[in-house]
């Protein structure tokens, strides 16, 4: 199976000037564990995850003051929509992360998460009932 078949194509996009609270509220409302961060003044696409929010708050930072641009990963490993889900899982395991931004050319096509991979795996290995 290819990443395009397993990824979430409805991606939450925030800017680098959103506060952590704003990003967390949007992530919570959408039921997602990450937000893609696009900075018009920078090249590339970053990602902020629920862990980034947790680390900042755990460090005592104010979520109403801190901006997403200061709490994200710019050094992102991107997946292609034609990758296999096995390739995506291997990249996540190597990098120690739970989300991959999927780029189709220079455009964000989606995000694939460990949850997406588990859903695919469970569907392929679901027990049959008699």
GROMACS .gro file of N, CA and C in nm:
model
  390
    1UNK      N    1   0.084  -0.118   0.000
    1UNK     CA    2   0.000   0.000   0.000
    1UNK      C    3   0.089   0.124   0.000
    2UNK      N    4   0.045   0.226  -0.070
    2UNK     CA    5   0.120   0.350  -0.078
    2UNK      C    6   0.074   0.450   0.029
    3UNK      N    7   0.163   0.542   0.061
    3UNK     CA    8   0.136   0.645   0.161
    3UNK      C    9   0.010   0.723   0.125
    4UNK      N   10  -0.010   0.754  -0.003
    4UNK     CA   11  -0.128   0.833  -0.044
    4UNK      C   12  -0.259   0.767  -0.003
    5UNK      N   13  -0.259   0.635   0.010
    5UNK     CA   14  -0.380   0.562   0.048
    5UNK      C   15  -0.402   0.559   0.199
    6UNK      N   16  -0.298   0.586   0.276
    6UNK     CA   17  -0.307   0.574   0.421
    6UNK      C   18  -0.300   0.709   0.494
    7UNK      N   19  -0.251   0.811   0.427
    7UNK     CA   20  -0.229   0.940   0.493
    7UNK      C   21  -0.359   1.015   0.517
    8UNK      N   22  -0.352   1.112   0.606
    8UNK     CA   23  -0.461   1.206   0.626
    8UNK      C   24  -0.437   1.322   0.531
    9UNK      N   25  -0.530   1.347   0.442
    9UNK     CA   26  -0.510   1.454   0.345
    9UNK      C   27  -0.565   1.588   0.394
   10UNK      N   28  -0.645   1.586   0.499
   10UNK     CA   29  -0.692   1.711   0.559
   10UNK      C   30  -0.592   1.749   0.667
   11UNK      N   31  -0.506   1.842   0.631
   11UNK     CA   32  -0.393   1.879   0.716
   11UNK      C   33  -0.422   2.010   0.788
   12UNK      N   34  -0.394   2.013   0.917
   12UNK     CA   35  -0.403   2.137   0.993
   12UNK      C   36  -0.277   2.216   0.964
   13UNK      N   37  -0.293   2.338   0.914
   13UNK     CA   38  -0.181   2.426   0.884
   13UNK      C   39  -0.191   2.549   0.974
   14UNK      N   40  -0.082   2.581   1.042
   14UNK     CA   41  -0.075   2.701   1.124
   14UNK      C   42   0.046   2.781   1.082
   15UNK      N   43   0.047   2.906   1.122
   15UNK     CA   44   0.161   2.992   1.094
   15UNK      C   45   0.257   2.995   1.211
   16UNK      N   46   0.377   3.043   1.190
   16UNK     CA   47   0.477   3.047   1.298
   16UNK      C   48   0.444   3.146   1.408
   17UNK      N   49   0.348   3.235   1.385
   17UNK     CA   50   0.312   3.334   1.486
   17UNK      C   51   0.192   3.294   1.570
   18UNK      N   52   0.129   3.181   1.541
   18UNK     CA   53   0.023   3.132   1.628
   18UNK      C   54   0.083   3.100   1.764
   19UNK      N   55   0.006   3.122   1.870
   19UNK     CA   56   0.055   3.082   2.002
   19UNK      C   57   0.040   2.931   2.017
   20UNK      N   58   0.112   2.878   2.115
   20UNK     CA   59   0.098   2.735   2.141
   20UNK      C   60  -0.045   2.700   2.181
   21UNK      N   61  -0.110   2.788   2.256
   21UNK     CA   62  -0.249   2.761   2.295
   21UNK      C   63  -0.340   2.756   2.173
   22UNK      N   64  -0.323   2.851   2.081
   22UNK     CA   65  -0.405   2.851   1.960
   22UNK      C   66  -0.384   2.722   1.881
   23UNK      N   67  -0.259   2.683   1.864
   23UNK     CA   68  -0.229   2.560   1.790
   23UNK      C   69  -0.287   2.439   1.862
   24UNK      N   70  -0.271   2.433   1.994
   24UNK     CA   71  -0.323   2.320   2.071
   24UNK      C   72  -0.475   2.312   2.061
   25UNK      N   73  -0.542   2.426   2.066
   25UNK     CA   74  -0.688   2.426   2.053
   25UNK      C   75  -0.732   2.374   1.916
   26UNK      N   76  -0.662   2.418   1.812
   26UNK     CA   77  -0.696   2.372   1.677
   26UNK      C   78  -0.669   2.223   1.662
   27UNK      N   79  -0.556   2.175   1.717
   27UNK     CA   80  -0.524   2.034   1.709
   27UNK      C   81  -0.629   1.952   1.784
   28UNK      N   82  -0.668   1.999   1.902
   28UNK     CA   83  -0.769   1.930   1.981
   28UNK      C   84  -0.904   1.926   1.909
   29UNK      N   85  -0.944   2.039   1.854
   29UNK     CA   86  -1.073   2.046   1.784
   29UNK      C   87  -1.077   1.954   1.664
   30UNK      N   88  -0.964   1.938   1.596
   30UNK     CA   89  -0.959   1.852   1.477
   30UNK      C   90  -0.925   1.707   1.511
   31UNK      N   91  -0.886   1.682   1.634
   31UNK     CA   92  -0.850   1.545   1.674
   31UNK      C   93  -0.723   1.496   1.609
   32UNK      N   94  -0.624   1.587   1.594
   32UNK     CA   95  -0.498   1.550   1.531
   32UNK      C   96  -0.383   1.574   1.628
   33UNK      N   97  -0.273   1.506   1.605
   33UNK     CA   98  -0.157   1.518   1.693
   33UNK      C   99  -0.046   1.603   1.637
   34UNK      N  100  -0.073   1.670   1.524
   34UNK     CA  101   0.031   1.755   1.466
   34UNK      C  102  -0.031   1.866   1.383
   35UNK      N  103   0.051   1.967   1.361
   35UNK     CA  104   0.012   2.077   1.273
   35UNK      C  105   0.131   2.109   1.184
   36UNK      N  106   0.105   2.126   1.057
   36UNK     CA  107   0.209   2.167   0.964
   36UNK      C  108   0.223   2.319   0.978
   37UNK      N  109   0.347   2.364   0.985
   37UNK     CA  110   0.374   2.506   1.000
   37UNK      C  111   0.440   2.556   0.873
   38UNK      N  112   0.375   2.652   0.811
   38UNK     CA  113   0.429   2.712   0.689
   38UNK      C  114   0.462   2.856   0.720
   39UNK      N  115   0.589   2.889   0.702
   39UNK     CA  116   0.637   3.025   0.725
   39UNK      C  117   0.664   3.087   0.588
   40UNK      N  118   0.587   3.188   0.550
   40UNK     CA  119   0.605   3.248   0.418
   40UNK      C  120   0.742   3.313   0.399
   41UNK      N  121   0.812   3.341   0.510
   41UNK     CA  122   0.944   3.403   0.502
   41UNK      C  123   1.056   3.301   0.504
   42UNK      N  124   1.023   3.174   0.504
   42UNK     CA  125   1.122   3.068   0.512
   42UNK      C  126   1.094   2.965   0.405
   43UNK      N  127   1.198   2.892   0.367
   43UNK     CA  128   1.176   2.784   0.273
   43UNK      C  129   1.147   2.657   0.351
   44UNK      N  130   1.062   2.576   0.296
   44UNK     CA  131   1.033   2.449   0.360
   44UNK      C  132   0.909   2.454   0.446
   45UNK      N  133   0.882   2.340   0.503
   45UNK     CA  134   0.763   2.319   0.584
   45UNK      C  135   0.810   2.256   0.715
   46UNK      N  136   0.757   2.307   0.826
   46UNK     CA  137   0.788   2.250   0.956
   46UNK      C  138   0.669   2.176   1.011
   47UNK      N  139   0.690   2.108   1.122
   47UNK     CA  140   0.582   2.037   1.187
   47UNK      C  141   0.592   2.058   1.338
   48UNK      N  142   0.478   2.079   1.399
   48UNK     CA  143   0.469   2.090   1.544
   48UNK      C  144   0.376   1.979   1.590
   49UNK      N  145   0.420   1.906   1.690
   49UNK     CA  146   0.340   1.794   1.739
   49UNK      C  147   0.292   1.820   1.882
   50UNK      N  148   0.203   1.736   1.925
   50UNK     CA  149   0.152   1.746   2.062
   50UNK      C  150   0.267   1.735   2.162
   51UNK      N  151   0.369   1.661   2.130
   51UNK     CA  152   0.485   1.650   2.218
   51UNK      C  153   0.559   1.783   2.231
   52UNK      N  154   0.566   1.858   2.123
   52UNK     CA  155   0.629   1.990   2.129
   52UNK      C  156   0.555   2.082   2.224
   53UNK      N  157   0.422   2.077   2.220
   53UNK     CA  158   0.340   2.157   2.311
   53UNK      C  159   0.363   2.110   2.454
   54UNK      N  160   0.362   1.980   2.474
   54UNK     CA  161   0.381   1.923   2.607
   54UNK      C  162   0.516   1.962   2.665
   55UNK      N  163   0.622   1.954   2.586
   55UNK     CA  164   0.756   1.992   2.634
   55UNK      C  165   0.760   2.139   2.676
   56UNK      N  166   0.701   2.225   2.597
   56UNK     CA  167   0.703   2.368   2.629
   56UNK      C  168   0.628   2.396   2.758
   57UNK      N  169   0.510   2.339   2.773
   57UNK     CA  170   0.431   2.362   2.894
   57UNK      C  171   0.499   2.297   3.015
   58UNK      N  172   0.554   2.179   2.993
   58UNK     CA  173   0.627   2.110   3.101
   58UNK      C  174   0.749   2.188   3.148
   59UNK      N  175   0.806   2.268   3.058
   59UNK     CA  176   0.921   2.351   3.093
   59UNK      C  177   0.879   2.483   3.159
   60UNK      N  178   0.748   2.501   3.177
   60UNK     CA  179   0.699   2.620   3.244
   60UNK      C  180   0.678   2.739   3.153
   61UNK      N  181   0.680   2.718   3.023
   61UNK     CA  182   0.660   2.828   2.929
   61UNK      C  183   0.511   2.862   2.918
   62UNK      N  184   0.482   2.985   2.889
   62UNK     CA  185   0.345   3.034   2.880
   62UNK      C  186   0.287   3.006   2.742
   63UNK      N  187   0.187   2.919   2.731
   63UNK     CA  188   0.131   2.885   2.599
   63UNK      C  189   0.059   3.001   2.531
   64UNK      N  190   0.029   3.107   2.608
   64UNK     CA  191  -0.035   3.224   2.548
   64UNK      C  192   0.067   3.323   2.493
   65UNK      N  193   0.194   3.301   2.523
   65UNK     CA  194   0.300   3.390   2.477
   65UNK      C  195   0.389   3.320   2.373
   66UNK      N  196   0.420   3.194   2.399
   66UNK     CA  197   0.511   3.119   2.310
   66UNK      C  198   0.448   3.098   2.173
   67UNK      N  199   0.529   3.113   2.071
   67UNK     CA  200   0.485   3.099   1.931
   67UNK      C  201   0.526   2.964   1.875
   68UNK      N  202   0.444   2.913   1.786
   68UNK     CA  203   0.474   2.783   1.726
   68UNK      C  204   0.609   2.781   1.657
   69UNK      N  205   0.647   2.893   1.597
   69UNK     CA  206   0.774   2.899   1.524
   69UNK      C  207   0.896   2.867   1.609
   70UNK      N  208   0.883   2.881   1.740
   70UNK     CA  209   0.995   2.853   1.830
   70UNK      C  210   0.991   2.711   1.885
   71UNK      N  211   0.888   2.634   1.851
   71UNK     CA  212   0.870   2.502   1.912
   71UNK      C  213   0.835   2.396   1.809
   72UNK      N  214   0.903   2.398   1.698
   72UNK     CA  215   0.872   2.300   1.595
   72UNK      C  216   0.999   2.246   1.534
   73UNK      N  217   0.980   2.150   1.451
   73UNK     CA  218   1.091   2.088   1.380
   73UNK      C  219   1.092   2.139   1.237
   74UNK      N  220   1.201   2.207   1.200
   74UNK     CA  221   1.216   2.250   1.061
   74UNK      C  222   1.292   2.145   0.982
   75UNK      N  223   1.372   2.067   1.051
   75UNK     CA  224   1.452   1.963   0.985
   75UNK      C  225   1.366   1.838   0.972
   76UNK      N  226   1.268   1.847   0.884
   76UNK     CA  227   1.166   1.744   0.871
   76UNK      C  228   1.205   1.641   0.765
   77UNK      N  229   1.173   1.516   0.794
   77UNK     CA  230   1.184   1.411   0.692
   77UNK      C  231   1.049   1.407   0.622
   78UNK      N  232   1.051   1.425   0.493
   78UNK     CA  233   0.928   1.426   0.415
   78UNK      C  234   0.910   1.292   0.346
   79UNK      N  235   0.786   1.247   0.339
   79UNK     CA  236   0.752   1.127   0.263
   79UNK      C  237   0.693   1.170   0.131
   80UNK      N  238   0.704   1.084   0.033
   80UNK     CA  239   0.637   1.106  -0.094
   80UNK      C  240   0.510   1.025  -0.099
   81UNK      N  241   0.410   1.070  -0.172
   81UNK     CA  242   0.285   0.995  -0.177
   81UNK      C  243   0.300   0.856  -0.239
   82UNK      N  244   0.406   0.835  -0.315
   82UNK     CA  245   0.430   0.705  -0.377
   82UNK      C  246   0.511   0.610  -0.290
   83UNK      N  247   0.558   0.658  -0.176
   83UNK     CA  248   0.629   0.569  -0.084
   83UNK      C  249   0.534   0.457  -0.042
   84UNK      N  250   0.590   0.344  -0.005
   84UNK     CA  251   0.508   0.239   0.056
   84UNK      C  252   0.491   0.272   0.204
   85UNK      N  253   0.389   0.216   0.265
   85UNK     CA  254   0.371   0.239   0.408
   85UNK      C  255   0.487   0.179   0.486
   86UNK      N  256   0.549   0.075   0.432
   86UNK     CA  257   0.667   0.016   0.497
   86UNK      C  258   0.783   0.115   0.496
   87UNK      N  259   0.801   0.188   0.386
   87UNK     CA  260   0.906   0.289   0.380
   87UNK      C  261   0.880   0.401   0.480
   88UNK      N  262   0.754   0.441   0.492
   88UNK     CA  263   0.718   0.546   0.588
   88UNK      C  264   0.744   0.497   0.730
   89UNK      N  265   0.705   0.375   0.761
   89UNK     CA  266   0.727   0.320   0.895
   89UNK      C  267   0.876   0.312   0.926
   90UNK      N  268   0.956   0.271   0.829
   90UNK     CA  269   1.101   0.262   0.849
   90UNK      C  270   1.161   0.400   0.874
   91UNK      N  271   1.116   0.501   0.801
   91UNK     CA  272   1.167   0.637   0.821
   91UNK      C  273   1.130   0.688   0.960
   92UNK      N  274   1.007   0.658   1.005
   92UNK     CA  275   0.965   0.699   1.140
   92UNK      C  276   1.050   0.629   1.245
   93UNK      N  277   1.074   0.500   1.227
   93UNK     CA  278   1.154   0.425   1.323
   93UNK      C  279   1.297   0.478   1.329
   94UNK      N  280   1.357   0.504   1.213
   94UNK     CA  281   1.494   0.558   1.210
   94UNK      C  282   1.503   0.694   1.276
   95UNK      N  283   1.404   0.779   1.251
   95UNK     CA  284   1.409   0.915   1.304
   95UNK      C  285   1.352   0.930   1.444
   96UNK      N  286   1.280   0.830   1.491
   96UNK     CA  287   1.222   0.837   1.624
   96UNK      C  288   1.107   0.935   1.634
   97UNK      N  289   1.028   0.946   1.527
   97UNK     CA  290   0.913   1.036   1.530
   97UNK      C  291   0.788   0.963   1.485
   98UNK      N  292   0.672   1.028   1.509
   98UNK     CA  293   0.543   0.963   1.488
   98UNK      C  294   0.462   1.022   1.374
   99UNK      N  295   0.515   1.124   1.308
   99UNK     CA  296   0.444   1.189   1.197
   99UNK      C  297   0.541   1.218   1.084
  100UNK      N  298   0.494   1.202   0.962
  100UNK     CA  299   0.569   1.242   0.843
  100UNK      C  300   0.481   1.333   0.760
  101UNK      N  301   0.537   1.447   0.721
  101UNK     CA  302   0.469   1.535   0.626
  101UNK      C  303   0.486   1.472   0.488
  102UNK      N  304   0.378   1.465   0.414
  102UNK     CA  305   0.382   1.408   0.279
  102UNK      C  306   0.381   1.522   0.179
  103UNK      N  307   0.487   1.529   0.099
  103UNK     CA  308   0.496   1.632  -0.004
  103UNK      C  309   0.480   1.570  -0.141
  104UNK      N  310   0.401   1.636  -0.223
  104UNK     CA  311   0.386   1.601  -0.364
  104UNK      C  312   0.449   1.717  -0.439
  105UNK      N  313   0.573   1.699  -0.480
  105UNK     CA  314   0.649   1.811  -0.533
  105UNK      C  315   0.683   1.903  -0.417
  106UNK      N  316   0.640   2.029  -0.425
  106UNK     CA  317   0.663   2.124  -0.315
  106UNK      C  318   0.536   2.150  -0.234
  107UNK      N  319   0.429   2.081  -0.269
  107UNK     CA  320   0.300   2.102  -0.203
  107UNK      C  321   0.276   1.997  -0.094
  108UNK      N  322   0.219   2.041   0.018
  108UNK     CA  323   0.181   1.948   0.125
  108UNK      C  324   0.059   1.871   0.079
  109UNK      N  325   0.075   1.739   0.070
  109UNK     CA  326  -0.035   1.652   0.027
  109UNK      C  327  -0.106   1.588   0.145
  110UNK      N  328  -0.036   1.578   0.258
  110UNK     CA  329  -0.096   1.515   0.374
  110UNK      C  330   0.005   1.493   0.484
  111UNK      N  331  -0.039   1.421   0.585
  111UNK     CA  332   0.046   1.378   0.696
  111UNK      C  333   0.013   1.232   0.720
  112UNK      N  334   0.117   1.152   0.739
  112UNK     CA  335   0.094   1.013   0.778
  112UNK      C  336   0.152   0.995   0.917
  113UNK      N  337   0.075   0.930   1.002
  113UNK     CA  338   0.113   0.913   1.141
  113UNK      C  339   0.122   0.765   1.176
  114UNK      N  340   0.177   0.738   1.293
  114UNK     CA  341   0.181   0.601   1.342
  114UNK      C  342   0.039   0.546   1.352
  115UNK      N  343  -0.055   0.631   1.390
  115UNK     CA  344  -0.195   0.588   1.399
  115UNK      C  345  -0.244   0.541   1.261
  116UNK      N  346  -0.209   0.614   1.156
  116UNK     CA  347  -0.248   0.572   1.021
  116UNK      C  348  -0.187   0.437   0.986
  117UNK      N  349  -0.060   0.419   1.020
  117UNK     CA  350   0.007   0.292   0.991
  117UNK      C  351  -0.057   0.177   1.069
  118UNK      N  352  -0.094   0.202   1.194
  118UNK     CA  353  -0.159   0.098   1.273
  118UNK      C  354  -0.295   0.062   1.215
  119UNK      N  355  -0.367   0.162   1.168
  119UNK     CA  356  -0.498   0.137   1.106
  119UNK      C  357  -0.482   0.048   0.983
  120UNK      N  358  -0.381   0.077   0.901
  120UNK     CA  359  -0.354  -0.004   0.782
  120UNK      C  360  -0.317  -0.145   0.822
  121UNK      N  361  -0.224  -0.157   0.918
  121UNK     CA  362  -0.179  -0.288   0.960
  121UNK      C  363  -0.293  -0.370   1.019
  122UNK      N  364  -0.376  -0.306   1.103
  122UNK     CA  365  -0.488  -0.377   1.165
  122UNK      C  366  -0.587  -0.424   1.059
  123UNK      N  367  -0.610  -0.342   0.957
  123UNK     CA  368  -0.702  -0.380   0.849
  123UNK      C  369  -0.650  -0.495   0.766
  124UNK      N  370  -0.519  -0.500   0.748
  124UNK     CA  371  -0.460  -0.607   0.668
  124UNK      C  372  -0.450  -0.737   0.745
  125UNK      N  373  -0.449  -0.727   0.878
  125UNK     CA  374  -0.431  -0.845   0.960
  125UNK      C  375  -0.550  -0.872   1.052
  126UNK      N  376  -0.664  -0.818   1.016
  126UNK     CA  377  -0.783  -0.837   1.098
  126UNK      C  378  -0.825  -0.983   1.096
  127UNK      N  379  -0.858  -1.036   1.213
  127UNK     CA  380  -0.903  -1.175   1.217
  127UNK      C  381  -1.038  -1.189   1.146
  128UNK      N  382  -1.053  -1.300   1.079
  128UNK     CA  383  -1.181  -1.327   1.013
  128UNK      C  384  -1.272  -1.398   1.113
  129UNK      N  385  -1.399  -1.368   1.105
  129UNK     CA  386  -1.496  -1.431   1.196
  129UNK      C  387  -1.577  -1.533   1.119
  130UNK      N  388  -1.602  -1.640   1.183
  130UNK     CA  389  -1.682  -1.747   1.119
  130UNK      C  390  -1.825  -1.736   1.159
   0.00000   0.00000   0.00000
